[in-house]
């Protein structure tokens, strides 16, 4: 099977826009004077960084749903696990600067009268270890969960339901104080990352740029995967799983590999999200969050890679405005948007824009086509 070119027109456009964002946002924050219309406040930089992290999360869902037909309603769990791994590192960096002044135990452990640090907290005072856990913890859960699900040939709505059950079970577990992860308050009051103050404007700019780079890298990785022979098999599994299995492909292995990769991308998004928002708590496991990610993908355009990025950015920008101006109507607006897209734009914003462009191009070419040449009769 023939593979697609990695740097096609869409990829070039996406990378160009992300590069522009990585340059313009810091420039507008640092160089533009505060009174200027071009100035970007310190509050907006981490907000945009949060949007970029959500875009990476939506991209991870599109990789499995758009190209392999795996609809996961529990990807918020992988996002939250990556966030908790980073949050544990940030908590270890507080040291004696906490409320209780304990150099080893986080404040919530001192408050709960814990006497020593739990075994699973060891190593998180070292950033490379924490960064590795951001990848490995969500990946290990996806590998374990997917191995049982895919070898049992759980598909369709049944798989979606059990992923919802998984993230709900994790939410209930993380709410418990005896988990050693902060209970319902979660992890917060972060001081620094790699020796730099988390709340400093320069640190927020660096985190935003790193988030954009992670999104660009994730997009390139997904583009390479779906354009490869491996990606062609994924599409075959999506369109005709039984026929693909009949041809001799180990379908469960392909599903497990792409599901694990997707979970690791979601973990990276969570790891970058936490230092920018300053908190991680069990509410990130809420099933509604995972459903909302699916809506981002559907709105932007399932199976396009670039569409989910657009969907995540637009929906979350709308959420910020709605929750500030009309908070009681946000859920109604989100549900109406999903119904509208499902009925009138089933291919999402990017798919509808592509169809419109194709029709316009065909009409333009038809208008420019030369009239047939007639030959005089002899």
Short mmCIF file of C-alpha atoms in Angstrom, two decimals:
data_model
loop_
_atom_site.label_atom_id
_atom_site.label_comp_id
_atom_site.label_asym_id
_atom_site.label_seq_id
_atom_site.Cartn_x
_atom_site.Cartn_y
_atom_site.Cartn_z
CA UNK A 1 0.00 0.00 0.00
CA UNK A 2 1.20 3.44 -0.84
CA UNK A 3 1.78 5.89 2.02
CA UNK A 4 0.80 9.54 1.94
CA UNK A 5 3.22 12.44 2.05
CA UNK A 6 3.82 13.68 5.60
CA UNK A 7 3.96 17.36 4.68
CA UNK A 8 0.81 17.88 2.63
CA UNK A 9 -1.08 21.16 2.27
CA UNK A 10 -3.07 20.71 5.46
CA UNK A 11 0.02 19.85 7.53
CA UNK A 12 1.90 22.84 6.19
CA UNK A 13 -1.01 25.13 7.07
CA UNK A 14 -1.40 23.70 10.58
CA UNK A 15 2.32 23.97 11.34
CA UNK A 16 2.43 27.50 9.95
CA UNK A 17 -0.46 28.61 12.18
CA UNK A 18 1.05 26.95 15.24
CA UNK A 19 4.41 28.59 14.54
CA UNK A 20 2.69 31.96 14.22
CA UNK A 21 0.91 31.39 17.54
CA UNK A 22 4.16 30.43 19.26
CA UNK A 23 5.71 33.71 18.07
CA UNK A 24 2.82 36.16 18.23
CA UNK A 25 1.40 35.29 21.66
CA UNK A 26 4.70 35.89 23.54
CA UNK A 27 5.39 38.99 21.42
CA UNK A 28 1.95 40.46 22.15
CA UNK A 29 2.40 39.76 25.84
CA UNK A 30 5.94 41.09 26.24
CA UNK A 31 6.48 43.66 23.51
CA UNK A 32 3.06 45.31 23.12
CA UNK A 33 2.45 48.00 25.79
CA UNK A 34 -0.37 47.28 28.29
CA UNK A 35 -2.59 50.04 26.91
CA UNK A 36 -2.31 48.81 23.33
CA UNK A 37 -5.08 46.92 21.56
CA UNK A 38 -2.46 44.31 20.60
CA UNK A 39 -1.44 43.63 24.18
CA UNK A 40 -2.15 40.15 25.53
CA UNK A 41 -2.56 40.16 29.30
CA UNK A 42 -0.82 37.74 31.66
CA UNK A 43 -4.22 36.17 32.36
CA UNK A 44 -4.82 35.25 28.72
CA UNK A 45 -1.49 33.49 28.13
CA UNK A 46 -2.22 30.47 30.40
CA UNK A 47 -5.83 30.49 29.17
CA UNK A 48 -4.62 30.07 25.59
CA UNK A 49 -2.16 27.46 26.80
CA UNK A 50 -5.06 25.55 28.33
CA UNK A 51 -6.89 25.67 25.00
CA UNK A 52 -3.81 24.26 23.24
CA UNK A 53 -3.66 21.38 25.75
CA UNK A 54 -7.32 20.64 25.06
CA UNK A 55 -6.55 20.65 21.33
CA UNK A 56 -3.89 17.97 21.89
CA UNK A 57 -6.41 15.94 23.89
CA UNK A 58 -8.96 16.23 21.07
CA UNK A 59 -6.27 15.17 18.58
CA UNK A 60 -5.61 12.02 20.61
CA UNK A 61 -9.31 11.11 20.51
CA UNK A 62 -9.52 11.71 16.76
CA UNK A 63 -6.62 9.33 16.20
CA UNK A 64 -8.62 6.39 17.53
CA UNK A 65 -12.17 7.47 16.72
CA UNK A 66 -11.66 9.07 13.34
CA UNK A 67 -9.25 6.52 11.92
CA UNK A 68 -9.93 3.29 13.80
CA UNK A 69 -13.57 3.65 14.81
CA UNK A 70 -12.85 3.35 18.55
CA UNK A 71 -15.15 5.75 20.37
CA UNK A 72 -13.63 6.26 23.82
CA UNK A 73 -15.74 8.09 26.37
CA UNK A 74 -13.02 7.84 29.00
CA UNK A 75 -10.08 9.72 27.57
CA UNK A 76 -10.43 12.31 30.30
CA UNK A 77 -8.98 9.64 32.61
CA UNK A 78 -5.70 9.50 30.67
CA UNK A 79 -5.59 13.30 30.59
CA UNK A 80 -6.11 13.47 34.36
CA UNK A 81 -3.51 10.79 35.09
CA UNK A 82 -0.91 12.72 33.13
CA UNK A 83 -1.94 15.81 35.06
CA UNK A 84 -1.62 14.05 38.42
CA UNK A 85 1.87 12.80 37.51
CA UNK A 86 2.96 16.38 36.81
CA UNK A 87 1.09 17.64 39.87
CA UNK A 88 2.98 15.21 42.10
CA UNK A 89 6.27 16.60 40.82
CA UNK A 90 5.11 20.16 41.44
CA UNK A 91 3.99 19.27 44.96
CA UNK A 92 7.41 17.78 45.75
CA UNK A 93 9.00 21.08 44.67
CA UNK A 94 7.13 23.03 47.38
CA UNK A 95 9.24 21.58 50.19
CA UNK A 96 9.28 23.58 53.41
CA UNK A 97 7.45 26.50 51.75
CA UNK A 98 4.10 24.88 52.42
CA UNK A 99 1.65 26.02 55.08
CA UNK A 100 2.93 23.47 57.60
CA UNK A 101 6.59 23.81 56.62
CA UNK A 102 7.25 20.07 56.25
CA UNK A 103 10.18 19.56 53.83
CA UNK A 104 8.97 16.14 52.67
CA UNK A 105 5.22 15.74 53.14
CA UNK A 106 2.74 17.88 51.17
CA UNK A 107 0.39 20.00 53.25
CA UNK A 108 -2.63 17.74 52.81
CA UNK A 109 -0.68 14.76 54.17
CA UNK A 110 0.38 16.74 57.23
CA UNK A 111 -3.23 17.82 57.75
CA UNK A 112 -4.40 14.19 57.53
CA UNK A 113 -1.68 13.17 59.99
CA UNK A 114 0.32 11.05 57.56
CA UNK A 115 3.68 10.08 59.03
CA UNK A 116 5.65 9.24 55.91
CA UNK A 117 5.53 9.71 52.17
CA UNK A 118 3.69 6.89 50.32
CA UNK A 119 5.91 4.65 48.18
CA UNK A 120 4.38 5.81 44.89
CA UNK A 121 5.42 9.40 45.59
CA UNK A 122 9.10 8.54 45.58
CA UNK A 123 10.96 9.67 42.48
CA UNK A 124 8.59 12.52 41.71
CA UNK A 125 11.05 15.05 43.07
CA UNK A 126 13.08 14.40 39.89
CA UNK A 127 11.61 16.00 36.74
CA UNK A 128 12.77 13.35 34.19
CA UNK A 129 11.05 10.67 36.27
CA UNK A 130 7.84 12.72 36.48
CA UNK A 131 7.93 13.43 32.73
CA UNK A 132 8.32 9.71 32.08
CA UNK A 133 5.35 8.94 34.33
CA UNK A 134 3.24 11.46 32.40
CA UNK A 135 3.66 9.09 29.46
CA UNK A 136 3.84 5.71 31.15
CA UNK A 137 0.98 5.89 33.65
CA UNK A 138 -1.76 6.67 31.06
CA UNK A 139 -0.07 4.33 28.58
CA UNK A 140 0.05 1.46 31.10
CA UNK A 141 -3.62 1.89 31.99
CA UNK A 142 -4.59 1.95 28.30
CA UNK A 143 -2.45 -1.12 27.61
CA UNK A 144 -3.96 -3.05 30.50
CA UNK A 145 -7.54 -1.95 29.84
CA UNK A 146 -7.29 -2.32 26.07
CA UNK A 147 -5.72 -5.76 26.21
CA UNK A 148 -8.72 -7.19 28.02
CA UNK A 149 -11.27 -5.21 25.99
CA UNK A 150 -9.89 -5.84 22.51
CA UNK A 151 -9.01 -9.50 22.99
CA UNK A 152 -12.62 -9.98 24.14
CA UNK A 153 -13.72 -8.17 20.96
CA UNK A 154 -15.66 -5.52 22.81
CA UNK A 155 -16.62 -2.92 20.21
CA UNK A 156 -19.03 -0.11 19.48
CA UNK A 157 -21.29 1.26 22.17
CA UNK A 158 -20.21 -1.44 24.61
CA UNK A 159 -16.62 -0.23 24.50
CA UNK A 160 -17.79 3.35 24.96
CA UNK A 161 -19.79 2.35 28.03
CA UNK A 162 -16.94 0.51 29.73
CA UNK A 163 -14.56 3.43 29.12
CA UNK A 164 -17.13 5.68 30.80
CA UNK A 165 -17.29 3.22 33.69
CA UNK A 166 -13.49 3.23 33.94
CA UNK A 167 -13.19 7.00 34.25
CA UNK A 168 -16.11 7.15 36.70
CA UNK A 169 -14.49 4.49 38.89
CA UNK A 170 -11.22 6.42 38.87
CA UNK A 171 -13.02 9.62 39.81
CA UNK A 172 -14.58 7.92 42.83
CA UNK A 173 -11.24 6.43 43.84
CA UNK A 174 -9.36 9.72 43.59
CA UNK A 175 -11.97 11.46 45.73
CA UNK A 176 -10.89 9.27 48.66
CA UNK A 177 -8.44 10.86 51.09
CA UNK A 178 -6.70 7.55 51.71
CA UNK A 179 -5.51 7.48 48.08
CA UNK A 180 -2.74 9.87 49.11
CA UNK A 181 -3.46 12.27 46.24
CA UNK A 182 -5.26 15.11 47.97
CA UNK A 183 -8.80 13.75 47.94
CA UNK A 184 -11.49 16.10 46.65
CA UNK A 185 -9.15 19.11 46.91
CA UNK A 186 -6.56 17.52 44.65
CA UNK A 187 -3.07 18.98 44.23
CA UNK A 188 -2.54 22.73 44.17
CA UNK A 189 -0.53 25.66 45.60
CA UNK A 190 2.35 24.93 43.24
CA UNK A 191 5.44 27.10 43.65
CA UNK A 192 7.92 26.33 40.88
CA UNK A 193 8.83 24.07 37.99
CA UNK A 194 12.46 23.28 37.24
CA UNK A 195 13.43 26.09 39.61
CA UNK A 196 11.27 28.74 37.89
CA UNK A 197 8.23 30.31 39.60
CA UNK A 198 5.04 28.82 38.14
CA UNK A 199 3.15 32.11 38.40
CA UNK A 200 5.84 34.21 36.69
CA UNK A 201 4.91 35.69 33.33
CA UNK A 202 8.04 34.33 31.65
CA UNK A 203 7.29 30.81 32.92
CA UNK A 204 3.76 30.99 31.56
CA UNK A 205 5.05 32.06 28.17
CA UNK A 206 7.50 29.15 28.08
CA UNK A 207 4.74 26.72 29.07
CA UNK A 208 2.51 28.09 26.31
CA UNK A 209 5.26 27.67 23.71
CA UNK A 210 5.97 24.14 24.96
CA UNK A 211 2.25 23.33 24.66
CA UNK A 212 2.22 24.58 21.06
CA UNK A 213 5.33 22.52 20.29
CA UNK A 214 3.73 19.45 21.86
CA UNK A 215 0.61 19.98 19.75
CA UNK A 216 2.71 20.35 16.60
CA UNK A 217 4.69 17.22 17.48
CA UNK A 218 1.52 15.29 18.27
CA UNK A 219 -0.05 16.37 15.00
CA UNK A 220 3.03 15.28 13.01
CA UNK A 221 3.08 11.95 14.84
CA UNK A 222 -0.60 11.33 14.13
CA UNK A 223 -0.18 12.41 10.49
CA UNK A 224 2.72 9.99 10.09
CA UNK A 225 0.74 7.16 11.73
CA UNK A 226 -2.40 7.57 9.64
CA UNK A 227 -0.40 8.02 6.43
CA UNK A 228 1.63 4.84 6.96
CA UNK A 229 0.72 1.26 6.14
CA UNK A 230 -0.21 0.86 9.80
CA UNK A 231 -2.68 3.71 9.38
CA UNK A 232 -4.21 2.11 6.30
CA UNK A 233 -4.91 -1.00 8.34
CA UNK A 234 -6.52 1.15 11.03
CA UNK A 235 -8.88 2.64 8.44
CA UNK A 236 -9.65 -0.86 7.18
CA UNK A 237 -10.50 -1.90 10.74
CA UNK A 238 -12.77 1.13 11.05
CA UNK A 239 -14.62 0.43 7.80
CA UNK A 240 -14.71 -3.38 7.79
CA UNK A 241 -13.27 -5.00 10.88
CA UNK A 242 -14.50 -8.52 10.05
CA UNK A 243 -12.99 -8.44 6.55
CA UNK A 244 -9.72 -7.09 7.89
CA UNK A 245 -9.59 -9.92 10.42
CA UNK A 246 -10.41 -12.42 7.67
CA UNK A 247 -7.44 -11.17 5.64
CA UNK A 248 -5.13 -12.27 8.45
CA UNK A 249 -4.51 -9.04 10.35
CA UNK A 250 -4.43 -9.25 14.14
CA UNK A 251 -6.99 -6.52 14.61
CA UNK A 252 -6.72 -6.49 18.40
CA UNK A 253 -3.00 -5.73 18.18
CA UNK A 254 -3.56 -2.72 15.93
CA UNK A 255 -6.33 -1.44 18.18
CA UNK A 256 -4.24 -1.89 21.29
CA UNK A 257 -1.23 -0.11 19.80
CA UNK A 258 -3.15 2.95 18.61
CA UNK A 259 -5.24 3.11 21.80
CA UNK A 260 -2.09 3.13 23.94
CA UNK A 261 -0.45 5.78 21.77
CA UNK A 262 -3.58 7.92 22.00
CA UNK A 263 -3.64 7.61 25.79
CA UNK A 264 -0.01 8.73 26.01
CA UNK A 265 -0.78 11.81 23.91
CA UNK A 266 -3.67 12.59 26.26
CA UNK A 267 -1.29 12.20 29.21
CA UNK A 268 1.13 14.72 27.68
CA UNK A 269 -1.78 17.16 27.29
CA UNK A 270 -2.65 16.71 30.98
CA UNK A 271 0.96 17.13 32.06
CA UNK A 272 1.21 20.48 30.28
CA UNK A 273 -2.24 21.56 31.45
CA UNK A 274 -1.62 21.35 35.20
CA UNK A 275 1.21 23.89 35.67
CA UNK A 276 -0.72 26.40 33.57
CA UNK A 277 -4.01 26.16 35.48
CA UNK A 278 -2.37 25.60 38.88
CA UNK A 279 -4.51 22.69 40.10
CA UNK A 280 -5.49 19.10 39.41
CA UNK A 281 -8.36 17.39 41.22
CA UNK A 282 -10.70 14.42 40.72
CA UNK A 283 -13.22 16.53 38.80
CA UNK A 284 -10.97 16.07 35.76
CA UNK A 285 -12.08 12.43 35.73
CA UNK A 286 -15.74 13.42 35.43
CA UNK A 287 -17.43 11.46 32.60
CA UNK A 288 -18.92 14.69 31.24
CA UNK A 289 -15.40 15.94 30.46
CA UNK A 290 -14.69 12.94 28.22
CA UNK A 291 -18.02 13.39 26.44
CA UNK A 292 -17.18 17.04 25.86
CA UNK A 293 -13.92 16.03 24.15
CA UNK A 294 -15.89 13.88 21.71
CA UNK A 295 -18.06 16.93 20.95
CA UNK A 296 -14.92 18.96 20.14
CA UNK A 297 -13.86 16.29 17.67
CA UNK A 298 -17.32 16.06 16.08
CA UNK A 299 -17.63 19.83 15.76
CA UNK A 300 -14.20 20.25 14.20
CA UNK A 301 -14.38 17.25 11.92
CA UNK A 302 -13.78 13.63 12.78
CA UNK A 303 -11.01 11.89 10.87
CA UNK A 304 -9.26 15.08 9.74
CA UNK A 305 -6.68 15.62 12.56
CA UNK A 306 -6.80 19.38 11.99
CA UNK A 307 -10.55 19.52 12.62
CA UNK A 308 -10.40 18.47 16.29
CA UNK A 309 -7.81 21.19 16.91
CA UNK A 310 -10.21 23.76 15.45
CA UNK A 311 -13.15 22.29 17.35
CA UNK A 312 -11.34 22.30 20.69
CA UNK A 313 -10.21 25.90 20.29
CA UNK A 314 -13.59 27.22 19.14
CA UNK A 315 -15.75 25.34 21.65
CA UNK A 316 -13.54 26.24 24.61
CA UNK A 317 -13.37 29.88 23.55
CA UNK A 318 -17.17 29.84 23.39
CA UNK A 319 -17.30 28.14 26.79
CA UNK A 320 -15.16 30.88 28.32
CA UNK A 321 -17.47 33.56 26.95
CA UNK A 322 -20.70 31.75 27.82
CA UNK A 323 -19.69 30.84 31.36
CA UNK A 324 -18.79 34.48 31.96
CA UNK A 325 -21.82 36.11 30.31
CA UNK A 326 -24.56 33.46 30.46
CA UNK A 327 -23.31 30.62 32.69
CA UNK A 328 -26.71 28.98 33.09
CA UNK A 329 -27.09 28.54 29.31
CA UNK A 330 -23.71 26.99 28.52
CA UNK A 331 -24.77 23.33 28.62
CA UNK A 332 -27.82 24.12 26.48
CA UNK A 333 -25.59 25.91 23.96
CA UNK A 334 -23.14 22.98 23.88
CA UNK A 335 -25.91 20.44 23.37
CA UNK A 336 -27.53 22.55 20.66
CA UNK A 337 -24.19 22.90 18.89
CA UNK A 338 -23.67 19.14 18.89
CA UNK A 339 -27.20 18.50 17.56
CA UNK A 340 -26.74 21.14 14.85
CA UNK A 341 -23.41 19.69 13.72
CA UNK A 342 -24.79 16.14 13.74
CA UNK A 343 -27.80 17.07 11.61
CA UNK A 344 -26.40 19.67 9.22
CA UNK A 345 -22.60 19.21 9.27
CA UNK A 346 -21.93 15.52 9.94
CA UNK A 347 -18.34 15.95 8.74
CA UNK A 348 -17.75 18.88 11.09
CA UNK A 349 -16.54 22.38 10.36
CA UNK A 350 -13.44 21.28 8.47
CA UNK A 351 -15.32 18.67 6.45
CA UNK A 352 -18.04 21.17 5.51
CA UNK A 353 -15.42 23.76 4.54
CA UNK A 354 -13.64 21.17 2.39
CA UNK A 355 -16.86 20.19 0.62
CA UNK A 356 -17.68 23.85 -0.03
CA UNK A 357 -14.19 24.44 -1.45
CA UNK A 358 -14.47 21.41 -3.74
CA UNK A 359 -17.85 22.55 -5.11
CA UNK A 360 -16.56 26.07 -5.66
CA UNK A 361 -13.49 24.73 -7.46
CA UNK A 362 -15.60 22.51 -9.72
CA UNK A 363 -17.87 25.41 -10.63
CA UNK A 364 -14.89 27.63 -11.34
CA UNK A 365 -13.31 25.01 -13.57
CA UNK A 366 -16.61 24.38 -15.34
CA UNK A 367 -16.95 28.11 -16.04
CA UNK A 368 -13.45 28.29 -17.50
CA UNK A 369 -13.69 25.18 -19.67
CA UNK A 370 -13.31 26.05 -23.39
CA UNK A 371 -16.22 25.60 -25.74
CA UNK A 372 -15.98 22.60 -28.05
CA UNK A 373 -14.37 23.33 -31.42
CA UNK A 374 -16.62 22.69 -34.41
CA UNK A 375 -15.13 21.84 -37.78
CA UNK A 376 -16.66 23.21 -40.96
CA UNK A 377 -18.11 20.65 -43.22
CA UNK A 378 -16.07 20.02 -46.30
#
